[in-house]
Amino acid sequence: MTMKDILTSASPVIPVITPDSVDQALSLSLALYDGGLKNQEIALRSSCALDAIRAIKEQLPEDLIMGAGTVLTPFQLQLAEQAGADFLVSPGSTDSILEAARDCSAPFLPGVSNPTQAIAAFTAGFNCLKFFPAEASGGTEMLKALAGPLPEISFCPTGGINSENYQAYLLLPSVPCVAGTWLAPDELVQNADWNGISQLCKALLSLKSLPA
Ligand code: 3PG
Protein backbone atom coordinates (compact mmCIF):
# COMPACT_ATOMS: atom_id res chain seq x y z
CA MET A 1 0.00 0.00 0.00
CA THR A 2 1.33 3.44 -0.92
CA MET A 3 0.77 6.57 1.15
CA LYS A 4 -1.64 7.75 -1.53
CA ASP A 5 -3.66 4.52 -1.13
CA ILE A 6 -3.84 5.09 2.61
CA LEU A 7 -4.96 8.70 2.26
CA THR A 8 -7.61 7.85 -0.33
CA SER A 9 -8.80 4.33 0.48
CA ALA A 10 -10.84 4.82 3.64
CA SER A 11 -12.73 7.61 5.36
CA PRO A 12 -11.30 11.09 4.67
CA VAL A 13 -10.48 11.68 8.33
CA ILE A 14 -7.61 10.10 10.26
CA PRO A 15 -8.03 10.38 14.02
CA VAL A 16 -4.78 11.04 15.88
CA ILE A 17 -4.69 9.49 19.32
CA THR A 18 -2.33 9.84 22.26
CA PRO A 19 -3.32 7.06 24.66
CA ASP A 20 -2.41 6.88 28.35
CA SER A 21 -2.28 3.08 28.39
CA VAL A 22 -2.39 0.10 26.06
CA ASP A 23 -5.84 -0.88 27.32
CA GLN A 24 -7.16 2.60 26.70
CA ALA A 25 -5.62 2.57 23.21
CA LEU A 26 -7.32 -0.73 22.38
CA SER A 27 -10.75 0.52 23.50
CA LEU A 28 -10.38 3.89 21.83
CA SER A 29 -9.08 2.48 18.58
CA LEU A 30 -11.92 -0.03 18.44
CA ALA A 31 -14.48 2.72 19.14
CA LEU A 32 -13.09 4.79 16.26
CA TYR A 33 -13.08 1.72 14.02
CA ASP A 34 -16.67 0.89 14.97
CA GLY A 35 -17.53 4.50 14.15
CA GLY A 36 -16.19 3.94 10.62
CA LEU A 37 -12.67 5.38 10.91
CA LYS A 38 -10.47 2.51 9.79
CA ASN A 39 -7.31 4.54 9.23
CA GLN A 40 -5.88 5.88 12.48
CA GLU A 41 -2.66 7.24 13.92
CA ILE A 42 -1.06 6.91 17.34
CA ALA A 43 1.32 9.75 18.13
CA LEU A 44 4.60 8.66 19.72
CA ARG A 45 4.10 11.04 22.61
CA SER A 46 3.53 8.68 25.48
CA SER A 47 5.60 5.81 26.80
CA CYS A 48 2.91 3.27 25.85
CA ALA A 49 2.58 4.37 22.21
CA LEU A 50 4.72 1.67 20.60
CA ASP A 51 3.20 -1.08 22.76
CA ALA A 52 -0.25 0.26 21.89
CA ILE A 53 0.49 0.03 18.16
CA ARG A 54 1.77 -3.52 18.64
CA ALA A 55 -1.32 -4.58 20.64
CA ILE A 56 -3.74 -3.00 18.17
CA LYS A 57 -2.09 -4.71 15.21
CA GLU A 58 -2.22 -8.03 17.06
CA GLN A 59 -5.71 -7.83 18.54
CA LEU A 60 -7.97 -5.57 16.48
CA PRO A 61 -9.44 -6.27 13.02
CA GLU A 62 -6.96 -6.71 10.19
CA ASP A 63 -8.42 -3.92 8.08
CA LEU A 64 -7.67 -1.35 10.78
CA ILE A 65 -4.75 0.63 9.35
CA MET A 66 -2.65 2.02 12.21
CA GLY A 67 0.02 4.63 11.63
CA ALA A 68 2.66 6.00 13.98
CA GLY A 69 2.83 9.78 14.25
CA THR A 70 5.15 12.32 15.83
CA VAL A 71 8.08 10.34 14.46
CA LEU A 72 11.01 12.71 14.86
CA THR A 73 14.14 10.63 14.24
CA PRO A 74 15.38 7.77 12.06
CA PHE A 75 15.54 5.60 15.20
CA GLN A 76 11.87 6.24 15.94
CA LEU A 77 11.03 5.34 12.33
CA GLN A 78 12.70 2.01 12.92
CA LEU A 79 10.95 1.42 16.27
CA ALA A 80 7.54 2.29 14.83
CA GLU A 81 8.03 -0.03 11.91
CA GLN A 82 9.13 -2.83 14.22
CA ALA A 83 5.99 -2.28 16.31
CA GLY A 84 3.95 -2.98 13.19
CA ALA A 85 2.86 0.52 12.17
CA ASP A 86 1.24 0.51 8.72
CA PHE A 87 2.46 4.02 7.95
CA LEU A 88 4.79 6.57 9.52
CA VAL A 89 4.16 10.29 10.00
CA SER A 90 6.48 13.12 11.01
CA PRO A 91 5.51 16.70 11.80
CA GLY A 92 8.63 17.76 9.87
CA SER A 93 10.89 16.73 7.03
CA THR A 94 14.52 16.86 8.12
CA ASP A 95 17.14 15.57 5.70
CA SER A 96 17.90 12.67 8.02
CA ILE A 97 14.31 11.48 8.30
CA LEU A 98 13.67 11.81 4.55
CA GLU A 99 16.78 9.76 3.91
CA ALA A 100 15.96 7.09 6.51
CA ALA A 101 12.35 6.80 5.35
CA ARG A 102 13.56 5.59 1.94
CA ASP A 103 14.71 2.36 3.63
CA CYS A 104 11.39 1.75 5.40
CA SER A 105 8.90 -0.66 3.97
CA ALA A 106 5.98 1.24 5.53
CA PRO A 107 5.00 4.40 3.63
CA PHE A 108 6.07 7.73 5.12
CA LEU A 109 4.19 11.04 5.35
CA PRO A 110 6.64 13.89 5.98
CA GLY A 111 5.43 17.16 7.44
CA VAL A 112 5.81 20.52 5.68
CA SER A 113 4.45 23.99 6.27
CA ASN A 114 5.76 25.99 3.30
CA PRO A 115 6.72 25.69 -0.41
CA THR A 116 10.45 25.20 0.16
CA GLN A 117 9.87 22.27 2.50
CA ALA A 118 7.23 20.82 0.15
CA ILE A 119 9.63 20.99 -2.82
CA ALA A 120 12.42 19.38 -0.77
CA ALA A 121 10.17 16.51 0.33
CA PHE A 122 8.76 16.06 -3.18
CA THR A 123 12.27 16.05 -4.67
CA ALA A 124 13.24 13.40 -2.13
CA GLY A 125 10.47 11.19 -3.54
CA PHE A 126 7.41 11.94 -1.42
CA ASN A 127 4.25 13.07 -3.18
CA CYS A 128 1.97 12.86 -0.12
CA LEU A 129 2.77 15.34 2.61
CA LYS A 130 1.37 16.26 6.00
CA PHE A 131 0.57 19.99 6.02
CA PHE A 132 1.40 20.91 9.60
CA PRO A 133 0.47 22.92 11.59
CA ALA A 134 -2.32 23.52 9.08
CA GLU A 135 -4.31 26.33 10.66
CA ALA A 136 -1.25 28.18 11.95
CA SER A 137 0.49 27.90 8.55
CA GLY A 138 -2.15 29.58 6.43
CA GLY A 139 -4.86 26.91 6.33
CA THR A 140 -6.90 26.43 3.16
CA GLU A 141 -5.56 29.64 1.57
CA MET A 142 -2.00 28.36 1.81
CA LEU A 143 -3.01 25.01 0.31
CA LYS A 144 -4.78 26.74 -2.59
CA ALA A 145 -1.63 28.74 -3.25
CA LEU A 146 0.59 25.62 -3.10
CA ALA A 147 -1.62 23.72 -5.59
CA GLY A 148 -0.57 26.04 -8.43
CA PRO A 149 3.17 25.29 -8.54
CA LEU A 150 2.88 21.85 -6.90
CA PRO A 151 -0.06 20.10 -8.61
CA GLU A 152 1.29 16.58 -8.07
CA ILE A 153 1.37 16.78 -4.28
CA SER A 154 -1.44 15.53 -2.05
CA PHE A 155 -1.66 17.08 1.39
CA CYS A 156 -3.06 15.76 4.66
CA PRO A 157 -3.66 18.90 6.73
CA THR A 158 -3.23 18.43 10.47
CA GLY A 159 -3.00 20.81 13.41
CA GLY A 160 -5.99 22.90 14.34
CA ILE A 161 -8.46 20.85 12.27
CA ASN A 162 -11.84 20.45 13.93
CA SER A 163 -15.51 19.81 13.27
CA GLU A 164 -15.97 23.42 12.15
CA ASN A 165 -13.24 23.62 9.52
CA TYR A 166 -12.45 20.10 8.24
CA GLN A 167 -14.96 20.22 5.39
CA ALA A 168 -13.38 23.34 3.90
CA TYR A 169 -10.08 21.43 3.64
CA LEU A 170 -11.73 18.36 2.09
CA LEU A 171 -13.22 20.48 -0.68
CA LEU A 172 -9.71 21.19 -2.00
CA PRO A 173 -8.63 18.81 -4.81
CA SER A 174 -5.15 18.49 -3.27
CA VAL A 175 -6.60 17.22 0.05
CA PRO A 176 -7.76 13.58 0.06
CA CYS A 177 -8.02 13.52 3.83
CA VAL A 178 -7.39 15.45 7.02
CA ALA A 179 -6.11 14.30 10.41
CA GLY A 180 -6.47 15.45 13.97
CA THR A 181 -7.17 14.75 17.58
CA TRP A 182 -10.67 16.21 17.75
CA LEU A 183 -12.47 12.90 17.24
CA ALA A 184 -11.13 11.55 20.52
CA PRO A 185 -12.05 14.38 22.91
CA ASP A 186 -10.35 14.15 26.30
CA GLU A 187 -13.61 14.22 28.18
CA LEU A 188 -15.04 11.20 26.35
CA VAL A 189 -11.74 9.31 26.56
CA GLN A 190 -11.33 9.95 30.31
CA ASN A 191 -14.94 8.81 30.90
CA ALA A 192 -14.33 5.74 28.72
CA ASP A 193 -17.35 6.79 26.68
CA TRP A 194 -16.43 4.57 23.74
CA ASN A 195 -19.96 4.54 22.38
CA GLY A 196 -20.00 8.36 22.43
CA ILE A 197 -16.80 8.37 20.36
CA SER A 198 -18.25 5.90 17.84
CA GLN A 199 -21.36 8.08 17.53
CA LEU A 200 -19.23 11.17 16.94
CA CYS A 201 -17.45 9.40 14.07
CA LYS A 202 -20.70 8.12 12.57
CA ALA A 203 -22.22 11.60 12.70
CA LEU A 204 -19.19 12.99 10.89
CA LEU A 205 -19.23 10.32 8.19
CA SER A 206 -22.96 10.73 7.58
CA LEU A 207 -22.63 14.41 6.65
CA LYS A 208 -23.95 14.79 3.12
CA SER A 209 -21.48 17.49 2.20
CA LEU A 210 -18.51 15.24 2.94
CA PRO A 211 -16.74 14.38 -0.32
CA ALA A 212 -16.89 10.66 -1.19
C1 3PG B 1 -0.44 15.89 15.26
O1 3PG B 1 0.46 15.44 15.94
O2 3PG B 1 -0.77 15.39 14.19
C2 3PG B 1 -1.12 17.14 15.70
O3 3PG B 1 -0.56 17.59 16.90
C3 3PG B 1 -2.59 17.04 15.83
O4 3PG B 1 -3.04 18.35 15.94
P1 3PG B 1 -4.47 18.68 16.58
O5 3PG B 1 -4.40 18.27 18.02
O6 3PG B 1 -4.63 20.16 16.42
O7 3PG B 1 -5.50 17.89 15.84
mmCIF file of C-alpha atoms and ligand atoms in Angstrom:
data_model
loop_
_atom_site.group_PDB
_atom_site.id
_atom_site.type_symbol
_atom_site.label_atom_id
_atom_site.label_comp_id
_atom_site.label_asym_id
_atom_site.label_seq_id
_atom_site.Cartn_x
_atom_site.Cartn_y
_atom_site.Cartn_z
ATOM 1 C CA MET A 1 0.000 0.000 0.000
ATOM 2 C CA THR A 2 1.330 3.441 -0.917
ATOM 3 C CA MET A 3 0.774 6.571 1.154
ATOM 4 C CA LYS A 4 -1.645 7.749 -1.531
ATOM 5 C CA ASP A 5 -3.658 4.517 -1.131
ATOM 6 C CA ILE A 6 -3.843 5.092 2.611
ATOM 7 C CA LEU A 7 -4.956 8.695 2.255
ATOM 8 C CA THR A 8 -7.610 7.849 -0.330
ATOM 9 C CA SER A 9 -8.802 4.329 0.483
ATOM 10 C CA ALA A 10 -10.836 4.824 3.644
ATOM 11 C CA SER A 11 -12.733 7.615 5.357
ATOM 12 C CA PRO A 12 -11.299 11.089 4.668
ATOM 13 C CA VAL A 13 -10.481 11.679 8.329
ATOM 14 C CA ILE A 14 -7.606 10.102 10.260
ATOM 15 C CA PRO A 15 -8.031 10.383 14.019
ATOM 16 C CA VAL A 16 -4.780 11.040 15.879
ATOM 17 C CA ILE A 17 -4.693 9.492 19.324
ATOM 18 C CA THR A 18 -2.335 9.844 22.262
ATOM 19 C CA PRO A 19 -3.325 7.058 24.660
ATOM 20 C CA ASP A 20 -2.407 6.878 28.347
ATOM 21 C CA SER A 21 -2.277 3.083 28.387
ATOM 22 C CA VAL A 22 -2.388 0.103 26.059
ATOM 23 C CA ASP A 23 -5.841 -0.884 27.322
ATOM 24 C CA GLN A 24 -7.158 2.600 26.699
ATOM 25 C CA ALA A 25 -5.620 2.574 23.212
ATOM 26 C CA LEU A 26 -7.322 -0.733 22.384
ATOM 27 C CA SER A 27 -10.746 0.517 23.499
ATOM 28 C CA LEU A 28 -10.381 3.893 21.830
ATOM 29 C CA SER A 29 -9.075 2.483 18.581
ATOM 30 C CA LEU A 30 -11.920 -0.032 18.438
ATOM 31 C CA ALA A 31 -14.475 2.722 19.143
ATOM 32 C CA LEU A 32 -13.087 4.791 16.261
ATOM 33 C CA TYR A 33 -13.075 1.719 14.023
ATOM 34 C CA ASP A 34 -16.671 0.895 14.969
ATOM 35 C CA GLY A 35 -17.526 4.497 14.146
ATOM 36 C CA GLY A 36 -16.187 3.938 10.624
ATOM 37 C CA LEU A 37 -12.671 5.382 10.905
ATOM 38 C CA LYS A 38 -10.470 2.513 9.792
ATOM 39 C CA ASN A 39 -7.311 4.543 9.233
ATOM 40 C CA GLN A 40 -5.884 5.883 12.479
ATOM 41 C CA GLU A 41 -2.664 7.238 13.922
ATOM 42 C CA ILE A 42 -1.063 6.909 17.339
ATOM 43 C CA ALA A 43 1.322 9.745 18.131
ATOM 44 C CA LEU A 44 4.599 8.656 19.716
ATOM 45 C CA ARG A 45 4.098 11.040 22.606
ATOM 46 C CA SER A 46 3.526 8.680 25.476
ATOM 47 C CA SER A 47 5.602 5.815 26.801
ATOM 48 C CA CYS A 48 2.907 3.272 25.852
ATOM 49 C CA ALA A 49 2.584 4.371 22.212
ATOM 50 C CA LEU A 50 4.716 1.670 20.598
ATOM 51 C CA ASP A 51 3.200 -1.084 22.763
ATOM 52 C CA ALA A 52 -0.251 0.256 21.891
ATOM 53 C CA ILE A 53 0.486 0.026 18.156
ATOM 54 C CA ARG A 54 1.766 -3.524 18.636
ATOM 55 C CA ALA A 55 -1.316 -4.576 20.643
ATOM 56 C CA ILE A 56 -3.741 -2.997 18.166
ATOM 57 C CA LYS A 57 -2.087 -4.708 15.213
ATOM 58 C CA GLU A 58 -2.221 -8.034 17.064
ATOM 59 C CA GLN A 59 -5.711 -7.827 18.543
ATOM 60 C CA LEU A 60 -7.970 -5.570 16.480
ATOM 61 C CA PRO A 61 -9.441 -6.272 13.015
ATOM 62 C CA GLU A 62 -6.964 -6.711 10.191
ATOM 63 C CA ASP A 63 -8.423 -3.921 8.079
ATOM 64 C CA LEU A 64 -7.669 -1.353 10.780
ATOM 65 C CA ILE A 65 -4.749 0.631 9.353
ATOM 66 C CA MET A 66 -2.654 2.024 12.205
ATOM 67 C CA GLY A 67 0.018 4.627 11.633
ATOM 68 C CA ALA A 68 2.657 5.997 13.982
ATOM 69 C CA GLY A 69 2.827 9.776 14.254
ATOM 70 C CA THR A 70 5.151 12.322 15.835
ATOM 71 C CA VAL A 71 8.081 10.341 14.456
ATOM 72 C CA LEU A 72 11.011 12.711 14.860
ATOM 73 C CA THR A 73 14.140 10.629 14.242
ATOM 74 C CA PRO A 74 15.383 7.773 12.064
ATOM 75 C CA PHE A 75 15.540 5.600 15.198
ATOM 76 C CA GLN A 76 11.865 6.240 15.935
ATOM 77 C CA LEU A 77 11.034 5.341 12.334
ATOM 78 C CA GLN A 78 12.705 2.008 12.924
ATOM 79 C CA LEU A 79 10.950 1.417 16.267
ATOM 80 C CA ALA A 80 7.541 2.292 14.832
ATOM 81 C CA GLU A 81 8.028 -0.033 11.907
ATOM 82 C CA GLN A 82 9.132 -2.831 14.219
ATOM 83 C CA ALA A 83 5.994 -2.279 16.314
ATOM 84 C CA GLY A 84 3.947 -2.982 13.187
ATOM 85 C CA ALA A 85 2.856 0.519 12.168
ATOM 86 C CA ASP A 86 1.242 0.508 8.722
ATOM 87 C CA PHE A 87 2.459 4.019 7.953
ATOM 88 C CA LEU A 88 4.786 6.569 9.520
ATOM 89 C CA VAL A 89 4.163 10.295 10.004
ATOM 90 C CA SER A 90 6.476 13.123 11.011
ATOM 91 C CA PRO A 91 5.511 16.704 11.803
ATOM 92 C CA GLY A 92 8.631 17.760 9.874
ATOM 93 C CA SER A 93 10.889 16.733 7.028
ATOM 94 C CA THR A 94 14.516 16.862 8.119
ATOM 95 C CA ASP A 95 17.144 15.566 5.702
ATOM 96 C CA SER A 96 17.902 12.670 8.024
ATOM 97 C CA ILE A 97 14.309 11.480 8.301
ATOM 98 C CA LEU A 98 13.668 11.807 4.550
ATOM 99 C CA GLU A 99 16.785 9.765 3.912
ATOM 100 C CA ALA A 100 15.961 7.088 6.508
ATOM 101 C CA ALA A 101 12.347 6.795 5.349
ATOM 102 C CA ARG A 102 13.556 5.589 1.942
ATOM 103 C CA ASP A 103 14.710 2.363 3.634
ATOM 104 C CA CYS A 104 11.393 1.749 5.399
ATOM 105 C CA SER A 105 8.900 -0.665 3.969
ATOM 106 C CA ALA A 106 5.978 1.240 5.530
ATOM 107 C CA PRO A 107 4.998 4.403 3.632
ATOM 108 C CA PHE A 108 6.067 7.733 5.118
ATOM 109 C CA LEU A 109 4.188 11.036 5.351
ATOM 110 C CA PRO A 110 6.644 13.893 5.980
ATOM 111 C CA GLY A 111 5.430 17.160 7.438
ATOM 112 C CA VAL A 112 5.809 20.517 5.676
ATOM 113 C CA SER A 113 4.452 23.994 6.269
ATOM 114 C CA ASN A 114 5.758 25.993 3.296
ATOM 115 C CA PRO A 115 6.722 25.691 -0.406
ATOM 116 C CA THR A 116 10.449 25.200 0.164
ATOM 117 C CA GLN A 117 9.866 22.268 2.501
ATOM 118 C CA ALA A 118 7.232 20.816 0.152
ATOM 119 C CA ILE A 119 9.632 20.988 -2.820
ATOM 120 C CA ALA A 120 12.425 19.382 -0.772
ATOM 121 C CA ALA A 121 10.172 16.507 0.330
ATOM 122 C CA PHE A 122 8.758 16.065 -3.183
ATOM 123 C CA THR A 123 12.267 16.055 -4.674
ATOM 124 C CA ALA A 124 13.238 13.401 -2.127
ATOM 125 C CA GLY A 125 10.473 11.194 -3.545
ATOM 126 C CA PHE A 126 7.409 11.936 -1.415
ATOM 127 C CA ASN A 127 4.246 13.073 -3.181
ATOM 128 C CA CYS A 128 1.970 12.859 -0.125
ATOM 129 C CA LEU A 129 2.773 15.341 2.611
ATOM 130 C CA LYS A 130 1.374 16.264 6.004
ATOM 131 C CA PHE A 131 0.573 19.995 6.017
ATOM 132 C CA PHE A 132 1.404 20.911 9.603
ATOM 133 C CA PRO A 133 0.471 22.918 11.586
ATOM 134 C CA ALA A 134 -2.322 23.524 9.084
ATOM 135 C CA GLU A 135 -4.310 26.327 10.664
ATOM 136 C CA ALA A 136 -1.249 28.178 11.947
ATOM 137 C CA SER A 137 0.493 27.900 8.553
ATOM 138 C CA GLY A 138 -2.151 29.577 6.432
ATOM 139 C CA GLY A 139 -4.863 26.908 6.329
ATOM 140 C CA THR A 140 -6.896 26.431 3.161
ATOM 141 C CA GLU A 141 -5.564 29.638 1.569
ATOM 142 C CA MET A 142 -2.003 28.363 1.807
ATOM 143 C CA LEU A 143 -3.010 25.011 0.307
ATOM 144 C CA LYS A 144 -4.782 26.737 -2.587
ATOM 145 C CA ALA A 145 -1.628 28.740 -3.250
ATOM 146 C CA LEU A 146 0.592 25.624 -3.104
ATOM 147 C CA ALA A 147 -1.619 23.722 -5.586
ATOM 148 C CA GLY A 148 -0.567 26.042 -8.435
ATOM 149 C CA PRO A 149 3.166 25.288 -8.543
ATOM 150 C CA LEU A 150 2.879 21.845 -6.904
ATOM 151 C CA PRO A 151 -0.061 20.098 -8.607
ATOM 152 C CA GLU A 152 1.294 16.584 -8.070
ATOM 153 C CA ILE A 153 1.369 16.781 -4.283
ATOM 154 C CA SER A 154 -1.435 15.531 -2.048
ATOM 155 C CA PHE A 155 -1.656 17.077 1.392
ATOM 156 C CA CYS A 156 -3.056 15.755 4.659
ATOM 157 C CA PRO A 157 -3.660 18.901 6.730
ATOM 158 C CA THR A 158 -3.233 18.429 10.474
ATOM 159 C CA GLY A 159 -2.997 20.809 13.408
ATOM 160 C CA GLY A 160 -5.993 22.901 14.336
ATOM 161 C CA ILE A 161 -8.456 20.847 12.272
ATOM 162 C CA ASN A 162 -11.842 20.451 13.935
ATOM 163 C CA SER A 163 -15.512 19.809 13.267
ATOM 164 C CA GLU A 164 -15.966 23.424 12.150
ATOM 165 C CA ASN A 165 -13.242 23.621 9.525
ATOM 166 C CA TYR A 166 -12.448 20.104 8.236
ATOM 167 C CA GLN A 167 -14.956 20.220 5.393
ATOM 168 C CA ALA A 168 -13.381 23.337 3.898
ATOM 169 C CA TYR A 169 -10.085 21.430 3.636
ATOM 170 C CA LEU A 170 -11.731 18.364 2.088
ATOM 171 C CA LEU A 171 -13.223 20.483 -0.675
ATOM 172 C CA LEU A 172 -9.705 21.191 -2.001
ATOM 173 C CA PRO A 173 -8.628 18.815 -4.810
ATOM 174 C CA SER A 174 -5.148 18.489 -3.268
ATOM 175 C CA VAL A 175 -6.598 17.224 0.045
ATOM 176 C CA PRO A 176 -7.758 13.577 0.056
ATOM 177 C CA CYS A 177 -8.019 13.518 3.832
ATOM 178 C CA VAL A 178 -7.392 15.449 7.023
ATOM 179 C CA ALA A 179 -6.113 14.297 10.405
ATOM 180 C CA GLY A 180 -6.473 15.450 13.967
ATOM 181 C CA THR A 181 -7.175 14.748 17.584
ATOM 182 C CA TRP A 182 -10.669 16.212 17.748
ATOM 183 C CA LEU A 183 -12.472 12.902 17.242
ATOM 184 C CA ALA A 184 -11.135 11.555 20.519
ATOM 185 C CA PRO A 185 -12.053 14.379 22.908
ATOM 186 C CA ASP A 186 -10.349 14.150 26.302
ATOM 187 C CA GLU A 187 -13.612 14.217 28.183
ATOM 188 C CA LEU A 188 -15.038 11.199 26.353
ATOM 189 C CA VAL A 189 -11.743 9.314 26.563
ATOM 190 C CA GLN A 190 -11.328 9.946 30.314
ATOM 191 C CA ASN A 191 -14.935 8.807 30.899
ATOM 192 C CA ALA A 192 -14.329 5.739 28.721
ATOM 193 C CA ASP A 193 -17.352 6.792 26.684
ATOM 194 C CA TRP A 194 -16.434 4.574 23.740
ATOM 195 C CA ASN A 195 -19.958 4.543 22.375
ATOM 196 C CA GLY A 196 -19.997 8.359 22.434
ATOM 197 C CA ILE A 197 -16.805 8.369 20.360
ATOM 198 C CA SER A 198 -18.254 5.902 17.837
ATOM 199 C CA GLN A 199 -21.358 8.078 17.531
ATOM 200 C CA LEU A 200 -19.226 11.174 16.944
ATOM 201 C CA CYS A 201 -17.450 9.396 14.067
ATOM 202 C CA LYS A 202 -20.702 8.120 12.566
ATOM 203 C CA ALA A 203 -22.222 11.596 12.696
ATOM 204 C CA LEU A 204 -19.188 12.994 10.892
ATOM 205 C CA LEU A 205 -19.232 10.324 8.191
ATOM 206 C CA SER A 206 -22.957 10.729 7.579
ATOM 207 C CA LEU A 207 -22.626 14.407 6.648
ATOM 208 C CA LYS A 208 -23.951 14.790 3.125
ATOM 209 C CA SER A 209 -21.483 17.490 2.204
ATOM 210 C CA LEU A 210 -18.513 15.241 2.943
ATOM 211 C CA PRO A 211 -16.739 14.378 -0.318
ATOM 212 C CA ALA A 212 -16.885 10.658 -1.185
HETATM 213 C C1 3PG B 1 -0.442 15.885 15.258
HETATM 214 O O1 3PG B 1 0.457 15.437 15.943
HETATM 215 O O2 3PG B 1 -0.770 15.385 14.187
HETATM 216 C C2 3PG B 1 -1.119 17.139 15.702
HETATM 217 O O3 3PG B 1 -0.559 17.593 16.897
HETATM 218 C C3 3PG B 1 -2.585 17.042 15.827
HETATM 219 O O4 3PG B 1 -3.037 18.348 15.939
HETATM 220 P P1 3PG B 1 -4.466 18.679 16.578
HETATM 221 O O5 3PG B 1 -4.395 18.267 18.020
HETATM 222 O O6 3PG B 1 -4.626 20.164 16.416
HETATM 223 O O7 3PG B 1 -5.502 17.889 15.840
#
